[in-house]
Short mmCIF file of C-alpha atoms in Angstrom, two decimals:
data_model
loop_
_atom_site.label_atom_id
_atom_site.label_comp_id
_atom_site.label_asym_id
_atom_site.label_seq_id
_atom_site.Cartn_x
_atom_site.Cartn_y
_atom_site.Cartn_z
CA MET A 233 10.28 -20.56 39.00
CA GLY A 234 13.72 -18.74 38.83
CA LYS A 235 16.34 -21.08 37.39
CA THR A 236 18.10 -23.75 39.62
CA VAL A 237 21.40 -22.42 40.75
CA ILE A 238 24.44 -24.19 40.44
CA SER A 239 27.63 -23.31 42.17
CA ILE A 240 30.85 -24.48 40.26
CA GLY A 241 34.55 -24.02 41.33
CA ASN A 242 37.99 -25.19 39.73
CA ASP A 243 41.60 -24.52 40.44
CA HIS A 244 43.86 -23.21 37.19
CA ILE A 245 44.84 -26.79 35.73
CA VAL A 246 41.11 -27.32 34.32
CA THR A 247 39.79 -23.77 33.77
CA ASP A 248 38.99 -24.55 30.05
CA ILE A 249 37.21 -27.91 31.28
CA LYS A 250 34.75 -25.42 33.25
CA GLU A 251 34.16 -23.42 31.54
CA ARG A 252 33.20 -26.54 28.90
CA ILE A 253 30.57 -27.56 31.71
CA SER A 254 29.52 -24.01 32.49
CA GLU A 255 28.23 -23.47 28.86
CA HIS A 256 26.68 -26.76 29.30
CA LEU A 257 24.76 -26.09 32.07
CA LYS A 258 23.70 -22.51 31.04
CA GLU A 259 22.50 -24.44 27.84
CA GLU A 260 20.45 -26.83 29.72
CA GLY A 261 18.74 -23.83 31.60
CA TYR A 262 20.47 -23.59 34.82
CA GLU A 263 22.25 -20.62 36.11
CA VAL A 264 26.19 -20.65 37.05
CA ILE A 265 27.65 -18.79 39.79
CA ASP A 266 31.16 -19.72 38.97
CA ASN A 267 33.63 -19.16 41.61
CA GLY A 268 36.50 -19.59 39.57
CA THR A 269 39.55 -19.33 39.06
CA TYR A 270 39.31 -17.71 35.75
CA ASP A 271 42.80 -18.07 34.06
CA LYS A 272 45.58 -20.11 34.16
CA LEU A 273 47.55 -18.44 36.55
CA ARG A 274 48.77 -20.99 39.15
CA THR A 275 46.46 -20.83 42.32
CA HIS A 276 45.47 -22.97 45.43
CA TYR A 277 42.42 -25.27 44.85
CA PRO A 278 41.39 -24.66 48.70
CA ILE A 279 39.85 -21.43 47.94
CA TYR A 280 37.93 -22.36 45.17
CA GLY A 281 36.50 -25.74 46.54
CA LYS A 282 35.13 -23.57 49.66
CA LYS A 283 33.84 -20.70 47.72
CA THR A 284 31.91 -23.27 45.60
CA ALA A 285 30.38 -25.64 48.60
CA GLU A 286 29.90 -22.88 50.67
CA LYS A 287 27.15 -20.90 48.19
CA VAL A 288 25.72 -24.29 48.15
CA VAL A 289 25.53 -24.46 52.20
CA SER A 290 24.38 -20.90 52.51
CA GLY A 291 21.62 -21.58 49.87
CA GLU A 292 22.44 -19.17 47.31
CA ALA A 293 22.82 -22.31 44.84
CA LYS A 294 21.00 -25.66 45.05
CA PHE A 295 24.06 -28.02 44.13
CA GLY A 296 27.72 -27.62 43.24
CA VAL A 297 30.02 -28.97 41.20
CA CYS A 298 34.44 -28.92 41.60
CA LEU A 299 36.57 -29.91 39.01
CA CYS A 300 40.62 -29.87 39.35
CA GLY A 301 43.07 -32.41 38.12
CA THR A 302 42.10 -35.63 39.81
CA GLY A 303 39.27 -33.94 41.67
CA VAL A 304 40.49 -34.51 45.51
CA GLY A 305 42.04 -31.27 46.26
CA ILE A 306 39.07 -29.45 45.60
CA SER A 307 36.74 -32.06 46.94
CA SER A 308 38.70 -32.70 50.16
CA SER A 309 38.26 -28.66 50.50
CA ALA A 310 35.23 -28.45 50.04
CA SER A 311 34.36 -31.12 52.33
CA LYS A 312 35.80 -29.11 55.25
CA VAL A 313 32.60 -26.91 55.08
CA PRO A 314 30.07 -27.60 57.18
CA GLY A 315 27.17 -28.67 55.93
CA ALA A 316 28.60 -29.88 52.61
CA ARG A 317 28.58 -33.48 51.74
CA VAL A 318 30.53 -34.27 48.68
CA ALA A 319 30.58 -36.91 46.45
CA LEU A 320 34.18 -37.95 44.39
CA VAL A 321 32.96 -39.68 41.31
CA ARG A 322 34.21 -40.75 37.80
CA ASP A 323 31.22 -42.42 36.65
CA VAL A 324 27.66 -41.14 36.49
CA SER A 325 26.65 -44.26 38.58
CA GLU A 326 28.52 -43.09 41.87
CA ALA A 327 26.80 -39.77 41.37
CA GLU A 328 23.43 -41.08 41.33
CA TYR A 329 23.99 -42.82 44.67
CA ALA A 330 25.51 -40.23 46.42
CA ARG A 331 22.21 -38.10 45.42
CA LYS A 332 19.92 -40.96 46.13
CA ALA A 333 21.35 -42.15 49.54
CA LEU A 334 23.40 -39.58 50.76
CA ASN A 335 21.87 -36.42 49.58
CA ALA A 336 25.14 -35.11 48.13
CA ASN A 337 25.10 -31.39 47.43
CA VAL A 338 28.47 -31.09 46.02
CA VAL A 339 29.57 -33.29 43.27
CA ALA A 340 33.71 -33.24 42.12
CA VAL A 341 35.07 -34.75 38.99
CA GLY A 342 38.80 -34.94 38.14
CA GLY A 343 39.12 -32.95 34.86
CA HIS A 344 42.27 -35.04 34.05
CA ILE A 345 40.39 -38.09 34.94
CA THR A 346 37.38 -37.88 33.37
CA GLY A 347 36.45 -36.51 29.73
CA VAL A 348 34.54 -33.50 29.01
CA ASP A 349 31.54 -35.55 27.74
CA LEU A 350 31.30 -37.35 30.68
CA ILE A 351 32.02 -34.92 33.74
CA ALA A 352 28.73 -33.14 31.86
CA ALA A 353 27.03 -36.73 32.19
CA ILE A 354 28.21 -36.99 35.79
CA VAL A 355 27.19 -33.49 36.73
CA ASP A 356 23.23 -33.69 34.78
CA LYS A 357 22.91 -37.26 36.51
CA PHE A 358 23.69 -35.74 39.90
CA ILE A 359 21.48 -32.11 39.80
CA THR A 360 18.12 -34.21 38.37
CA THR A 361 18.58 -36.98 41.26
CA GLU A 362 16.29 -37.03 43.91
CA TYR A 363 17.36 -37.68 47.48
CA GLU A 364 15.28 -40.87 48.54
CA LYS A 365 14.16 -40.99 52.02
CA THR A 366 14.58 -43.66 53.78
CA PRO A 367 15.50 -43.98 57.93
CA GLU A 368 18.66 -45.78 56.87
CA HIS A 369 19.59 -43.11 54.42
CA ASP A 370 18.53 -40.21 57.50
CA ALA A 371 20.56 -42.19 59.57
CA TRP A 372 23.91 -41.92 57.70
CA ILE A 373 23.57 -38.44 56.67
CA LYS A 374 22.69 -37.47 60.73
CA LYS A 375 26.20 -39.59 61.39
CA ILE A 376 27.92 -37.70 58.39
CA ASP A 377 27.15 -34.27 59.81
CA ALA A 378 27.72 -35.39 63.13
CA LEU A 379 31.55 -35.38 62.18
CA GLU A 380 32.06 -31.97 61.51
CA GLY A 381 32.42 -28.81 63.74
CA PRO A 382 30.95 -25.49 63.54
CA LYS A 383 33.94 -23.20 62.02
CA PRO A 384 32.44 -19.92 62.18
CA GLU A 385 35.46 -17.92 61.49
CA GLN A 386 36.03 -20.46 58.76
CA THR A 387 32.55 -19.61 57.36
CA GLY A 388 32.47 -16.98 54.56
CA ASN A 389 35.64 -15.16 55.36
CA ASP A 390 37.14 -14.40 52.12
CA HIS A 391 40.64 -13.61 54.16
CA PHE A 392 40.46 -17.18 55.88
CA PHE A 393 43.43 -18.24 53.78
CA ASP A 394 45.49 -15.10 53.60
CA GLU A 395 48.56 -16.18 55.50
CA PHE A 396 48.59 -18.72 53.41
CA GLU A 397 48.71 -16.96 49.78
CA GLN A 398 51.27 -14.36 51.31
CA LYS A 399 53.51 -16.79 52.38
CA TRP A 400 52.95 -18.54 48.84
CA GLU A 401 54.10 -14.73 47.64
CA GLU A 402 57.18 -14.43 49.16
CA GLY A 403 58.05 -17.52 47.89
CA TYR A 404 58.23 -19.86 50.90
CA TYR A 405 56.62 -22.69 49.33
CA HIS A 406 59.03 -23.99 46.33
CA ASP A 407 59.68 -26.87 44.47
CA MET B 275 55.70 -49.72 55.65
CA LYS B 276 52.11 -49.88 58.12
CA VAL B 277 48.90 -49.81 56.52
CA ILE B 278 45.88 -49.07 58.29
CA ILE B 279 42.49 -51.13 56.92
CA GLY B 280 38.85 -51.62 57.25
CA ALA B 281 36.13 -52.30 54.78
CA ASP B 282 32.56 -52.14 55.61
CA LYS B 283 30.05 -55.11 56.84
CA VAL B 284 29.33 -55.90 53.21
CA ASN B 285 32.85 -55.73 51.83
CA VAL B 286 35.15 -58.06 53.90
CA GLN B 287 35.33 -60.57 51.45
CA ALA B 288 37.49 -58.07 49.39
CA LYS B 289 38.95 -56.40 52.01
CA ASP B 290 40.40 -59.72 53.17
CA ASP B 291 42.03 -60.54 49.62
CA LEU B 292 43.62 -57.18 49.40
CA VAL B 293 45.35 -58.04 52.94
CA LYS B 294 46.23 -61.26 51.81
CA ASP B 295 48.19 -59.45 49.02
CA LEU B 296 49.68 -57.27 50.81
CA LYS B 297 50.81 -59.09 53.60
CA SER B 298 52.62 -61.02 50.49
CA GLU B 299 54.28 -57.87 49.34
CA GLY B 300 55.95 -57.32 52.87
CA TYR B 301 53.35 -54.67 54.00
CA GLU B 302 52.74 -54.22 57.49
CA ILE B 303 49.01 -54.98 58.27
CA LEU B 304 46.40 -53.00 60.71
CA ASP B 305 43.16 -54.17 59.88
CA VAL B 306 40.68 -51.67 62.27
CA SER B 307 37.58 -53.73 60.84
CA LYS B 308 34.68 -54.51 63.29
CA GLU B 309 31.82 -56.67 62.96
CA GLY B 310 28.50 -54.84 61.75
CA GLN B 311 30.69 -51.39 60.75
CA ASP B 312 28.83 -49.42 58.53
CA PHE B 313 31.03 -46.83 55.68
CA VAL B 314 30.65 -44.15 58.28
CA ASP B 315 32.32 -46.55 61.60
CA VAL B 316 34.92 -47.85 59.44
CA ALA B 317 35.94 -44.54 57.43
CA VAL B 318 36.23 -42.83 60.87
CA ALA B 319 38.34 -45.73 62.51
CA VAL B 320 40.88 -45.65 59.51
CA ALA B 321 41.14 -42.21 59.59
CA ARG B 322 41.72 -41.76 63.05
CA GLU B 323 44.06 -44.47 63.36
CA THR B 324 46.39 -43.38 60.63
CA LEU B 325 45.99 -40.05 61.76
CA LYS B 326 47.42 -41.12 65.10
CA GLU B 327 50.47 -42.97 63.49
CA THR B 328 51.25 -40.03 60.82
CA ASP B 329 50.97 -36.91 63.91
CA ASN B 330 47.71 -35.91 62.24
CA GLY B 331 48.80 -36.26 58.95
CA GLN B 332 52.11 -34.77 59.10
CA ASP B 333 54.30 -37.28 58.85
CA LYS B 334 54.65 -38.19 55.09
CA SER B 335 57.76 -40.02 54.58
CA GLU B 336 58.09 -42.65 52.06
CA THR B 337 57.57 -44.96 55.06
CA ALA B 338 55.12 -43.11 56.50
CA PRO B 339 51.78 -45.19 57.64
CA ARG B 340 49.03 -44.86 55.38
CA GLY B 341 44.64 -45.67 55.32
CA ILE B 342 42.50 -47.69 53.26
CA VAL B 343 38.97 -48.18 53.46
CA ILE B 344 36.98 -51.22 51.12
CA ASP B 345 33.05 -50.06 51.17
CA THR B 346 30.67 -50.22 48.48
CA TRP B 347 31.22 -47.11 46.52
CA GLY B 348 34.25 -45.51 48.14
CA SER B 349 32.62 -41.91 47.41
CA ASP B 350 30.26 -42.22 51.26
CA ALA B 351 33.69 -43.13 53.22
CA PHE B 352 35.32 -40.51 51.42
CA MET B 353 32.51 -38.11 52.14
CA ALA B 354 33.07 -39.17 56.16
CA ALA B 355 36.64 -39.01 56.29
CA ASN B 356 37.43 -35.88 55.17
CA LYS B 357 35.22 -34.29 57.60
CA LEU B 358 37.69 -35.06 59.78
CA LYS B 359 40.73 -32.16 60.60
CA TYR B 360 43.82 -33.10 58.84
CA VAL B 361 42.36 -35.76 56.66
CA ILE B 362 42.72 -35.83 52.81
CA CYS B 363 41.10 -38.52 51.59
CA ALA B 364 40.69 -39.55 48.05
CA ASN B 365 38.14 -41.84 46.72
CA VAL B 366 40.07 -43.50 43.45
CA SER B 367 38.86 -45.70 40.89
CA ASP B 368 41.96 -45.64 38.59
CA GLU B 369 45.85 -46.10 39.30
CA HIS B 370 46.77 -42.94 38.06
CA SER B 371 44.57 -40.71 40.79
CA ALA B 372 46.17 -43.39 43.39
CA ARG B 373 49.74 -42.32 42.20
CA MET B 374 48.80 -38.41 41.89
CA THR B 375 46.38 -38.06 45.16
CA ARG B 376 49.79 -39.50 47.31
CA ARG B 377 52.44 -37.26 45.30
CA HIS B 378 50.37 -34.22 45.31
CA ASN B 379 47.56 -33.89 47.86
CA GLY B 380 49.81 -36.02 50.44
CA ALA B 381 46.57 -38.03 50.62
CA LEU B 382 46.37 -39.66 54.33
CA MET B 383 44.19 -42.33 53.46
CA ILE B 384 41.69 -44.10 49.81
CA THR B 385 38.68 -45.21 49.63
CA LEU B 386 37.88 -47.87 47.06
CA GLY B 387 34.31 -49.19 46.28
CA THR B 388 33.53 -52.66 45.34
CA ALA B 389 30.66 -51.57 43.25
CA VAL B 390 33.59 -49.32 40.97
CA VAL B 391 36.28 -51.45 40.70
CA GLY B 392 36.71 -55.16 40.28
CA PRO B 393 39.25 -56.71 42.37
CA GLU B 394 42.31 -56.41 40.26
CA LEU B 395 41.87 -52.99 39.71
CA LEU B 396 41.02 -52.89 43.40
CA LYS B 397 44.63 -54.31 43.91
CA ASN B 398 46.30 -52.24 41.53
CA CYS B 399 44.99 -48.74 42.59
CA ALA B 400 45.73 -49.71 46.76
CA LYS B 401 49.76 -50.25 45.08
CA ALA B 402 50.26 -47.18 43.12
CA TYR B 403 48.82 -45.90 46.18
CA LEU B 404 51.09 -47.15 48.76
CA GLU B 405 54.34 -47.06 46.39
CA ALA B 406 53.98 -43.23 45.62
CA PRO B 407 56.01 -40.65 47.24
CA PHE B 408 54.52 -37.36 48.39
CA ASP B 409 56.35 -34.60 46.13
CA ALA B 410 55.79 -31.42 48.88
CA GLY B 411 57.01 -28.15 47.55
CA ARG B 412 54.38 -25.87 46.18
CA HIS B 413 51.78 -28.46 46.81
CA MET B 414 52.16 -28.13 50.37
CA VAL B 415 50.74 -24.57 50.18
CA ARG B 416 47.25 -26.71 49.68
CA ILE B 417 47.69 -29.00 52.05
CA ASP B 418 48.64 -25.96 54.69
CA MET B 419 45.25 -24.58 53.76
CA VAL B 420 43.14 -27.74 53.94
CA ASN B 421 44.40 -28.34 56.97
CA LYS B 422 43.86 -24.94 58.73
CA MET B 423 39.61 -25.71 57.69
CA ALA B 424 37.39 -27.48 60.17
#
């Protein structure tokens, strides 16, 4: 049996934390797809939230893990991927609930909010907890899934954000 | 500032307590809670109303309306709300995240779970979110990217 694959992604402010979590997962015997970013050069969380969640929805990975400062940016981006059910959490109990009741497939944590050891514990619990199939849980998931529409030009498109990256390069966005 | 608020059927008391506090601080409250609502219903109701009040989230001025959802876990209403286009929703359980998600993400709404945060923390997270300005600047490129998504 092959190793369980975990898709992981982050923005530039938590790259070191992502690496710690990635190493932990590998030590635990998981295979990790690291979607980046890979250094501390300023970049944009939607790129990595989208990539990380798409790997899960496509079946390349079983679960996704998203990290940014508060976790909000990357998790809201990952949520816009059709088929992704993303839980933004700070504690193990929330992660466990999201797996059991909502069959969440991506967990997001704030790398500047939650410490590395707790993040590792959250991820461990998330990927080892089974969905508890009940009529109520199934109905919730169906209701959540019904909120999203297909987005063929978005799915798998590595150039989806090009217009914004270009504007960024050109200095359109500045403080 | 107008605050659009809602709770699922089991968290009405926590929502009523927060409404009372926010009203006493001068916030205008629109409570969209309906009897029997689950977390998906209330997340969608708050999101749609807040989108309507803010020109699909484009109005991020200091006085722009914002949404707050109270349910049991926060993470479940968060999951539903973020499925809607132009919704950037944050599940928060600390004051720092509540403030920073408005400053950096321009979050349209937050969710708070009563199983996760106690009454005082819930109130302080709500206030930290409502009092925070949006920083715009470089953060707009990320918001433009999110808003292009489904």
